[in-house]
Short mmCIF file of C-alpha atoms in Angstrom, two decimals:
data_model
loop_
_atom_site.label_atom_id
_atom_site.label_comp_id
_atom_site.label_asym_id
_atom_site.label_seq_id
_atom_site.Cartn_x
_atom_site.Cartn_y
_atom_site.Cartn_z
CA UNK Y 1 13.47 7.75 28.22
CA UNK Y 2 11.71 10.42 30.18
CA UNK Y 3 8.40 9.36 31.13
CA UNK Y 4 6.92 13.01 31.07
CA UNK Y 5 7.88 16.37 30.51
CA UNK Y 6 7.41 18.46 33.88
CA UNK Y 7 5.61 22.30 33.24
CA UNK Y 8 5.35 22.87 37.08
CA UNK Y 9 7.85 24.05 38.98
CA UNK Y 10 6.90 23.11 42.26
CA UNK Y 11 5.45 19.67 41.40
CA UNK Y 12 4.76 17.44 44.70
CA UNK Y 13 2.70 14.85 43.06
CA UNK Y 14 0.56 13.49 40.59
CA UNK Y 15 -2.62 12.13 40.28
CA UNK Y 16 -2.94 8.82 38.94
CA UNK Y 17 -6.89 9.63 37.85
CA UNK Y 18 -6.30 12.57 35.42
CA UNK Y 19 -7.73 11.42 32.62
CA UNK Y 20 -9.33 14.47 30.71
CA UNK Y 21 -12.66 14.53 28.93
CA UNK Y 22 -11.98 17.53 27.03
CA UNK Y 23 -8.87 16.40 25.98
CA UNK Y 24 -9.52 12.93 24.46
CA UNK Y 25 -12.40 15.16 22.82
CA UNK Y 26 -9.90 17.35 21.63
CA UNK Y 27 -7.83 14.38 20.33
CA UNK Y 28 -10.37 12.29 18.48
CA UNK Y 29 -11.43 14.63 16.13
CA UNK Y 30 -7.71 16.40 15.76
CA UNK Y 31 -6.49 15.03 12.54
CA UNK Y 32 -2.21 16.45 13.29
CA UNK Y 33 -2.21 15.42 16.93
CA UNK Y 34 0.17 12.24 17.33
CA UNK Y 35 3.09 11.03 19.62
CA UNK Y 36 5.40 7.97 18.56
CA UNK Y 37 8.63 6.86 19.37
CA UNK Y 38 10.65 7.09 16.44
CA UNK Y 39 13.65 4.54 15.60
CA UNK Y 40 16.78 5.26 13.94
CA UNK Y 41 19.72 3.78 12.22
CA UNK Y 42 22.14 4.92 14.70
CA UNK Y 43 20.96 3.37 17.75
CA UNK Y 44 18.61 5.84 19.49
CA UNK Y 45 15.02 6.38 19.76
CA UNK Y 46 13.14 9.32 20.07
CA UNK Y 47 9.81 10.79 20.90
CA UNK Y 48 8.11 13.01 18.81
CA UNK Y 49 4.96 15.06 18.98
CA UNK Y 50 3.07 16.38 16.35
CA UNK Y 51 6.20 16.11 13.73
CA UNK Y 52 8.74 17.54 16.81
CA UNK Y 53 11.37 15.99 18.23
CA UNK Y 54 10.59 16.21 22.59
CA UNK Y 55 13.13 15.85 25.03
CA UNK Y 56 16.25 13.92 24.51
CA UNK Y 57 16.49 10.69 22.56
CA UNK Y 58 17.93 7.72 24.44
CA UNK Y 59 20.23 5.10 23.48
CA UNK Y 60 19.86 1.20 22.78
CA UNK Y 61 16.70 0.36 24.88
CA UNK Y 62 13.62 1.26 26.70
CA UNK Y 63 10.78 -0.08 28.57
CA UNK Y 64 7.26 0.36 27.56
CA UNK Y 65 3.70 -1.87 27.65
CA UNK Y 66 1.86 -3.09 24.50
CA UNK Y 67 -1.71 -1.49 24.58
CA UNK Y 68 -3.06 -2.63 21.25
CA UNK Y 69 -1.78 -4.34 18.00
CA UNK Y 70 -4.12 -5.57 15.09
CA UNK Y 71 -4.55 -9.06 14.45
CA UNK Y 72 -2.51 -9.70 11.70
CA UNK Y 73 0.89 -7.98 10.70
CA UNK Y 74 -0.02 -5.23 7.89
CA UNK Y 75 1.92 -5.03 4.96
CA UNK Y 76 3.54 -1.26 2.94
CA UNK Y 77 4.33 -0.80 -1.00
CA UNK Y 78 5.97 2.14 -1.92
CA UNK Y 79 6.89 2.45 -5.98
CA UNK Y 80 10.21 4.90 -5.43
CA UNK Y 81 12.66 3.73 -3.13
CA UNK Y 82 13.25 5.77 0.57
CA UNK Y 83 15.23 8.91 -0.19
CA UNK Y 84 15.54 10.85 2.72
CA UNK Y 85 16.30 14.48 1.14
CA UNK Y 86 12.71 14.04 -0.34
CA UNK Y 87 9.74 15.27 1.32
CA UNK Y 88 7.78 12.53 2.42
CA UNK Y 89 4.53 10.64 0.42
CA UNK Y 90 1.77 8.44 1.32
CA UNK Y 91 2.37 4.97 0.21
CA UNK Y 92 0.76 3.57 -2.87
CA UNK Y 93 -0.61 0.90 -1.43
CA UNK Y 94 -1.10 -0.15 1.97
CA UNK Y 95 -3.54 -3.42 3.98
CA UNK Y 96 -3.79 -3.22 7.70
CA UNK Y 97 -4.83 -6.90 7.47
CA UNK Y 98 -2.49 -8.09 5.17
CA UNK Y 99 -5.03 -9.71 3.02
CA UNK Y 100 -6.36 -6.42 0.90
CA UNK Y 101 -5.49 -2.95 0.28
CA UNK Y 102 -7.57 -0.22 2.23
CA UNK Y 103 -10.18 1.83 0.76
CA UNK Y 104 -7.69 5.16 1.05
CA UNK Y 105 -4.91 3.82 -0.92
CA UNK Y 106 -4.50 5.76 -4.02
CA UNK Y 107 -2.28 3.38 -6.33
CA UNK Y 108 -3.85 -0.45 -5.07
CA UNK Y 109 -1.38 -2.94 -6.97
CA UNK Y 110 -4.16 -5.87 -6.64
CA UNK Y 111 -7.49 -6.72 -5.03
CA UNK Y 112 -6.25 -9.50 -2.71
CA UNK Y 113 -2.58 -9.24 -1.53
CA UNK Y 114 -2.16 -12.94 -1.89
CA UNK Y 115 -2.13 -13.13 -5.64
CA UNK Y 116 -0.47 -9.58 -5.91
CA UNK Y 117 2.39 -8.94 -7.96
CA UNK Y 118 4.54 -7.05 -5.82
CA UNK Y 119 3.93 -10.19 -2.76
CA UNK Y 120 6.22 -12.52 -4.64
CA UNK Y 121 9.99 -12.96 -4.15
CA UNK Y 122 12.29 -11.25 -6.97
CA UNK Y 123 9.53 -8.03 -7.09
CA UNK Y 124 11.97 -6.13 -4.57
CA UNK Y 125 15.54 -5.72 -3.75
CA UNK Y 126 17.86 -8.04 -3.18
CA UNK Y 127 15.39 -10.75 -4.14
CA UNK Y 128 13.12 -9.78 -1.58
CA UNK Y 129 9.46 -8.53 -1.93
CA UNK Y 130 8.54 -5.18 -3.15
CA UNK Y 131 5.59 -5.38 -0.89
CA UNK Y 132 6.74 -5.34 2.87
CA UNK Y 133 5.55 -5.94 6.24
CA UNK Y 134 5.32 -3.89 9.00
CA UNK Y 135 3.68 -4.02 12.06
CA UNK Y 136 2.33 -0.86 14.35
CA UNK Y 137 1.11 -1.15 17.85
CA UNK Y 138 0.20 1.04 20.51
CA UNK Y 139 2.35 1.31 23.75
CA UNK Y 140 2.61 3.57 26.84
CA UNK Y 141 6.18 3.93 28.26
CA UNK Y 142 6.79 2.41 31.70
CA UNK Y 143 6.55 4.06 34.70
CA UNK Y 144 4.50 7.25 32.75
CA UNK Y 145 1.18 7.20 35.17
CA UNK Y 146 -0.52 10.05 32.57
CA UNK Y 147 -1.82 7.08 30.31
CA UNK Y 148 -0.56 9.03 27.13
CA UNK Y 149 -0.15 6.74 23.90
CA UNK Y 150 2.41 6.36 21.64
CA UNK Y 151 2.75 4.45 18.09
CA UNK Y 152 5.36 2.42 17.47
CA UNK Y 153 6.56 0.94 14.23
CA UNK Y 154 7.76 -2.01 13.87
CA UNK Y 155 9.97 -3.17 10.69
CA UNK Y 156 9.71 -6.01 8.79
CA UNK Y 157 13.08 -7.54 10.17
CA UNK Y 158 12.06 -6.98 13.77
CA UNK Y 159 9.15 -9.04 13.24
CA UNK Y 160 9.74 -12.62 11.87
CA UNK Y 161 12.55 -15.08 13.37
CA UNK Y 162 13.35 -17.22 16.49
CA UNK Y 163 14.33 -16.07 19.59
CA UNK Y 164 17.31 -17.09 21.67
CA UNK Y 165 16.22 -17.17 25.46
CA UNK Y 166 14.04 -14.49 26.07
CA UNK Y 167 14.91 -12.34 23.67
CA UNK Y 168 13.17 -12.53 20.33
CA UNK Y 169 11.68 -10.90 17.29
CA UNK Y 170 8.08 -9.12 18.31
CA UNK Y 171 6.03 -12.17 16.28
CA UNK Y 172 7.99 -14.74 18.05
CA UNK Y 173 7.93 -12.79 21.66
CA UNK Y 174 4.36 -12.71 21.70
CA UNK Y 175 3.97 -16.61 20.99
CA UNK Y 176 6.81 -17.07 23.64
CA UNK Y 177 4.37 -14.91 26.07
CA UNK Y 178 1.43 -16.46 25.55
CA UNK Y 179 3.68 -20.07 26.31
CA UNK Y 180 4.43 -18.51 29.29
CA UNK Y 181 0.50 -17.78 30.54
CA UNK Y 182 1.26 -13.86 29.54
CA UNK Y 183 0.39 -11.45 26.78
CA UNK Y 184 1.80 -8.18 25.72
CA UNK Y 185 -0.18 -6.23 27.97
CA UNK Y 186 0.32 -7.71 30.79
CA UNK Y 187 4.21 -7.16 30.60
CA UNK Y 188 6.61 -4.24 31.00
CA UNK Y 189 8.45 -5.05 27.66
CA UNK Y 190 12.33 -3.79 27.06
CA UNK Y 191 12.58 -2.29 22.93
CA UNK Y 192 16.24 -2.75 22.46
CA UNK Y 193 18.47 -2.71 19.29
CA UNK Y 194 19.86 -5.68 18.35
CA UNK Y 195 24.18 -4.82 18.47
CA UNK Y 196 24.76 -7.83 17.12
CA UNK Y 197 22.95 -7.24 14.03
CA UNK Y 198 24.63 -6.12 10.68
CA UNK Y 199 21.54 -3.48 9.95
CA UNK Y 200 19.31 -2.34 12.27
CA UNK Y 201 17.00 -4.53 13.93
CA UNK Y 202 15.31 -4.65 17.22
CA UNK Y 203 14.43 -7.25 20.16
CA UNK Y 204 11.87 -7.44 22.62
CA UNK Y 205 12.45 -9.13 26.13
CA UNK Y 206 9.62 -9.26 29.05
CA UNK Y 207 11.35 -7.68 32.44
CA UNK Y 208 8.42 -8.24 34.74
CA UNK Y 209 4.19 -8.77 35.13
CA UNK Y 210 2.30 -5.39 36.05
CA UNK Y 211 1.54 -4.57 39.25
CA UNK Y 212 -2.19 -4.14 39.83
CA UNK Y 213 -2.50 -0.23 39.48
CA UNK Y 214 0.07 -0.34 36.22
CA UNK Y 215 -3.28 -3.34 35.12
CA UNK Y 216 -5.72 -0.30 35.82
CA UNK Y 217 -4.18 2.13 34.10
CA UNK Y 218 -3.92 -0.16 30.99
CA UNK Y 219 -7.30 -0.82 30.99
CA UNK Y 220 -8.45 2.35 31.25
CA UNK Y 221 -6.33 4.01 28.24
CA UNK Y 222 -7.23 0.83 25.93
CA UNK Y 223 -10.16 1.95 25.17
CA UNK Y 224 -9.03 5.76 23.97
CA UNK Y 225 -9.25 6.36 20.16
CA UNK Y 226 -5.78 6.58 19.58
CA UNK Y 227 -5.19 3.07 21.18
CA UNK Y 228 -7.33 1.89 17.98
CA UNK Y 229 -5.77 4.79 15.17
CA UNK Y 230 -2.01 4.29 15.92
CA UNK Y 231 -2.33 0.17 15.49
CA UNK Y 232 -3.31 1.23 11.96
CA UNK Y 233 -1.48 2.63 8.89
CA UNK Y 234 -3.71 5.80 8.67
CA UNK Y 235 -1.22 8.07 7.05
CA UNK Y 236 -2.07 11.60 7.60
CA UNK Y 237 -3.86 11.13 10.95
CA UNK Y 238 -1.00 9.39 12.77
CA UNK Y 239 1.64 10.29 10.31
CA UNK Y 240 1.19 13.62 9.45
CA UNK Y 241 1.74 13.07 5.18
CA UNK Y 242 -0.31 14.13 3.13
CA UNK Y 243 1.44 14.13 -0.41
CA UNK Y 244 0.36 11.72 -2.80
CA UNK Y 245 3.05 9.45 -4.39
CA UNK Y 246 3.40 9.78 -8.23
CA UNK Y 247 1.45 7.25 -10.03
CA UNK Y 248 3.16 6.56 -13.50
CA UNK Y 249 0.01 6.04 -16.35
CA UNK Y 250 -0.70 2.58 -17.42
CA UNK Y 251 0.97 1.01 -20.06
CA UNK Y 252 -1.35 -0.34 -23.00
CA UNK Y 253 -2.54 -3.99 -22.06
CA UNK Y 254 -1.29 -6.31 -25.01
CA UNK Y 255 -3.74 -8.24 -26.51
CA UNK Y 256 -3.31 -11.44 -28.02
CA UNK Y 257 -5.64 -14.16 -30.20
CA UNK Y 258 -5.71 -17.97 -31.14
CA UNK Y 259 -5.88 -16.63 -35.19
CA UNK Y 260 -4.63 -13.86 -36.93
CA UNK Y 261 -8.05 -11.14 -37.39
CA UNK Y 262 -8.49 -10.67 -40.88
CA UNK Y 263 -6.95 -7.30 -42.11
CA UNK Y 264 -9.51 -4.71 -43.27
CA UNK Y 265 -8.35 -2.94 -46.52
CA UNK Y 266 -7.61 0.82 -45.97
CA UNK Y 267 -10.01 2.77 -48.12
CA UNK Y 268 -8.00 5.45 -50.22
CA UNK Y 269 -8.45 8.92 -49.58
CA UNK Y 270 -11.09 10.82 -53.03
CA UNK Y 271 -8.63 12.64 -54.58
CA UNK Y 272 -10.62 15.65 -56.74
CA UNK Y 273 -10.59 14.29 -59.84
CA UNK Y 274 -12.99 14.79 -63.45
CA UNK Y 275 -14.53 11.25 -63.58
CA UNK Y 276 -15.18 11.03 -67.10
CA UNK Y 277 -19.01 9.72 -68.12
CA UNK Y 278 -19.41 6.50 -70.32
CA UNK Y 279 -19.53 6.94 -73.76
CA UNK Y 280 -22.68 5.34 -75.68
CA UNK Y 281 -20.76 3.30 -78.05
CA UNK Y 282 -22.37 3.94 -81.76
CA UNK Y 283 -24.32 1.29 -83.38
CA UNK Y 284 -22.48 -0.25 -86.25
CA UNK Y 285 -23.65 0.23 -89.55
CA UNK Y 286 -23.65 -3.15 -92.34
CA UNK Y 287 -21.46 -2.92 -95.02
CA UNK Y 288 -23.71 -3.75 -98.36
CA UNK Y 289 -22.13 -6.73 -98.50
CA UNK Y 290 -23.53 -8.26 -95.20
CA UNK Y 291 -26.57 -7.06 -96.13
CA UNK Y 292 -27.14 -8.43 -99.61
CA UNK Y 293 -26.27 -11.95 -97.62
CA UNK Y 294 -28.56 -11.73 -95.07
CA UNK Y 295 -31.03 -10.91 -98.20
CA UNK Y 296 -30.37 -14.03 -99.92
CA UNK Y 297 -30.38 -16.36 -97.13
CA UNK Y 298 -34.03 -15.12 -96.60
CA UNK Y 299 -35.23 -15.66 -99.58
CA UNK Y 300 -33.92 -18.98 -99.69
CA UNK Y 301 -35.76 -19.58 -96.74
CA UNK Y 302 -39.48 -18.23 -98.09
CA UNK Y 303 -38.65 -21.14 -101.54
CA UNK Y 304 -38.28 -23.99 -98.80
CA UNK Y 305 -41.72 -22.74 -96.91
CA UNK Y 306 -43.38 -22.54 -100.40
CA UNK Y 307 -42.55 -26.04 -101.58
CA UNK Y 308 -43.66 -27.91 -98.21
#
């Protein structure tokens, strides 16, 4: 891969000191400037700048040195599945530390991604997790001495595995480097595609230890801000998306109870209808004959009260 792209024409040398205030100024608060190295399912990689393809991609391998990686290996959840004649969306949820979504994802599926739904086996295709991992570090191609930066993404089946010799998935190659008394950036690292693998996957393999101005250099550029922003998933800055996915609305939560509730009796609509007022019901009038009995009875009464 070509280290740098020449606008002199009568170039006799380069400076190995040319970093630029101005320009990391320029840089840090740009939110569309970015350079990666882009993989692809036919076996080449290619830089890109600000969304463009520069120069001409290689094939199989190349050489570059780790700058910076986070921690801990981040993990990605998109909801619709890759389709590349679609314009591109953020993700819906997204963790650099693989242990909780970030503050900026706009769909979070959990508040811890240990006990999220989409983290378990069966959520995704082919039995795998809906949730993946993916790791992104920050490297500098061999041999470039202008200390630019480029992200690098790393797939979930480049990362986890064993190696065979020195050749190994990236989680496994840096445990086999430190073994070995080295780290990522102290190695000139070959990024090759695996050709023995059914899809595509890469390997990593250390060719040599840095030379003591290639050590310099490193140090210098690990402390530029896009050293810290391309280890991250930031999305827009680093990716250049800015569409938000679609975010279906939630379904009604089902409740449920130990006993049945009681069921409230639905009050019937007033209908307009003449309520008829209650009728004082007339006083019945004795017949003569019930009154000439209650007469005698009486008077049989007053006899009894006389005689005593």
């Amino acid at each position: 891969m070509s280290n740098a792209i020449s606008i002199f024409q009568n170039q006799t040398g380069v400076s190995t000191r040319r970093r630029s205030a101005l320009g990391e100024k320029l840089k840090a608060s740009s939110t569309v400037y970015s350079r990666r190295i882009q993989t692809s399912n036919k076996g080449f990689f290619r830089k890109i700048i600000n969304g463009e393809q520069v120069g001409e991609p290689i094939r199989d391998e190349f050489e570059a040195i780790v700058i910076n990686m986070l921690p801990k290996v981040s993990r990605i959840y998109y909801k619709d599945k890759f389709d590349p004649s679609k314009d591109a969306t953020l993700p819906n949820c997204w963790s650099n530390d693989g242990a909780k979504p970030e503050a900026g994802a706009v769909d979070k599926q959990h508040s811890n991604c240990a006990d999220c739904a989409m983290n378990i086996k069966g959520s995704g295709d082919n039995g795998g997790k809906a949730c993946r991992f993916q790791r992104r570090i920050a490297i500098m191609l061999a041999g470039d001495t202008s200390g630019d930066l480029y992200q690098f993404n790393i797939p979930a089946k480049s990362l986890f595995g064993k190696g065979s010799g020195n050749e190994h998935p990236f989680e496994s190659y840096v445990t086999y480097l430190f073994s070995n008394r080295e780290a990522p950036d102290t190695v000139i690292t070959k990024i090759s595609y695996d050709l023995n693998a059914e899809s595509m996957e890469l390997l990593f393999t250390p060719i040599r230890s840095l030379t003591d101005e290639e050590f310099d250099l490193v140090s210098s550029v690990q402390t530029a801000p896009e050293a810290v922003a391309y280890t991250k998933i930031t999305v827009a800055q680093a990716d250049g998306v800015t569409a938000t996915p679609k975010i279906e609305a939630p379904k009604p939560k089902v409740t449920r109870a130990e006993e049945p509730e009681e069921e409230e009796e639905e009050e019937e609509e007033e209908e307009d209808t003449v309520i008829e007022e209650p009728v004082k019901r007339a006083k019945k009038k004795e017949t003569p004959t019930e009154k000439g009995a209650s007469d005698s009875l009486a008077a049989v009464i007053d006899a009894w009260r006389a005689n005593t």
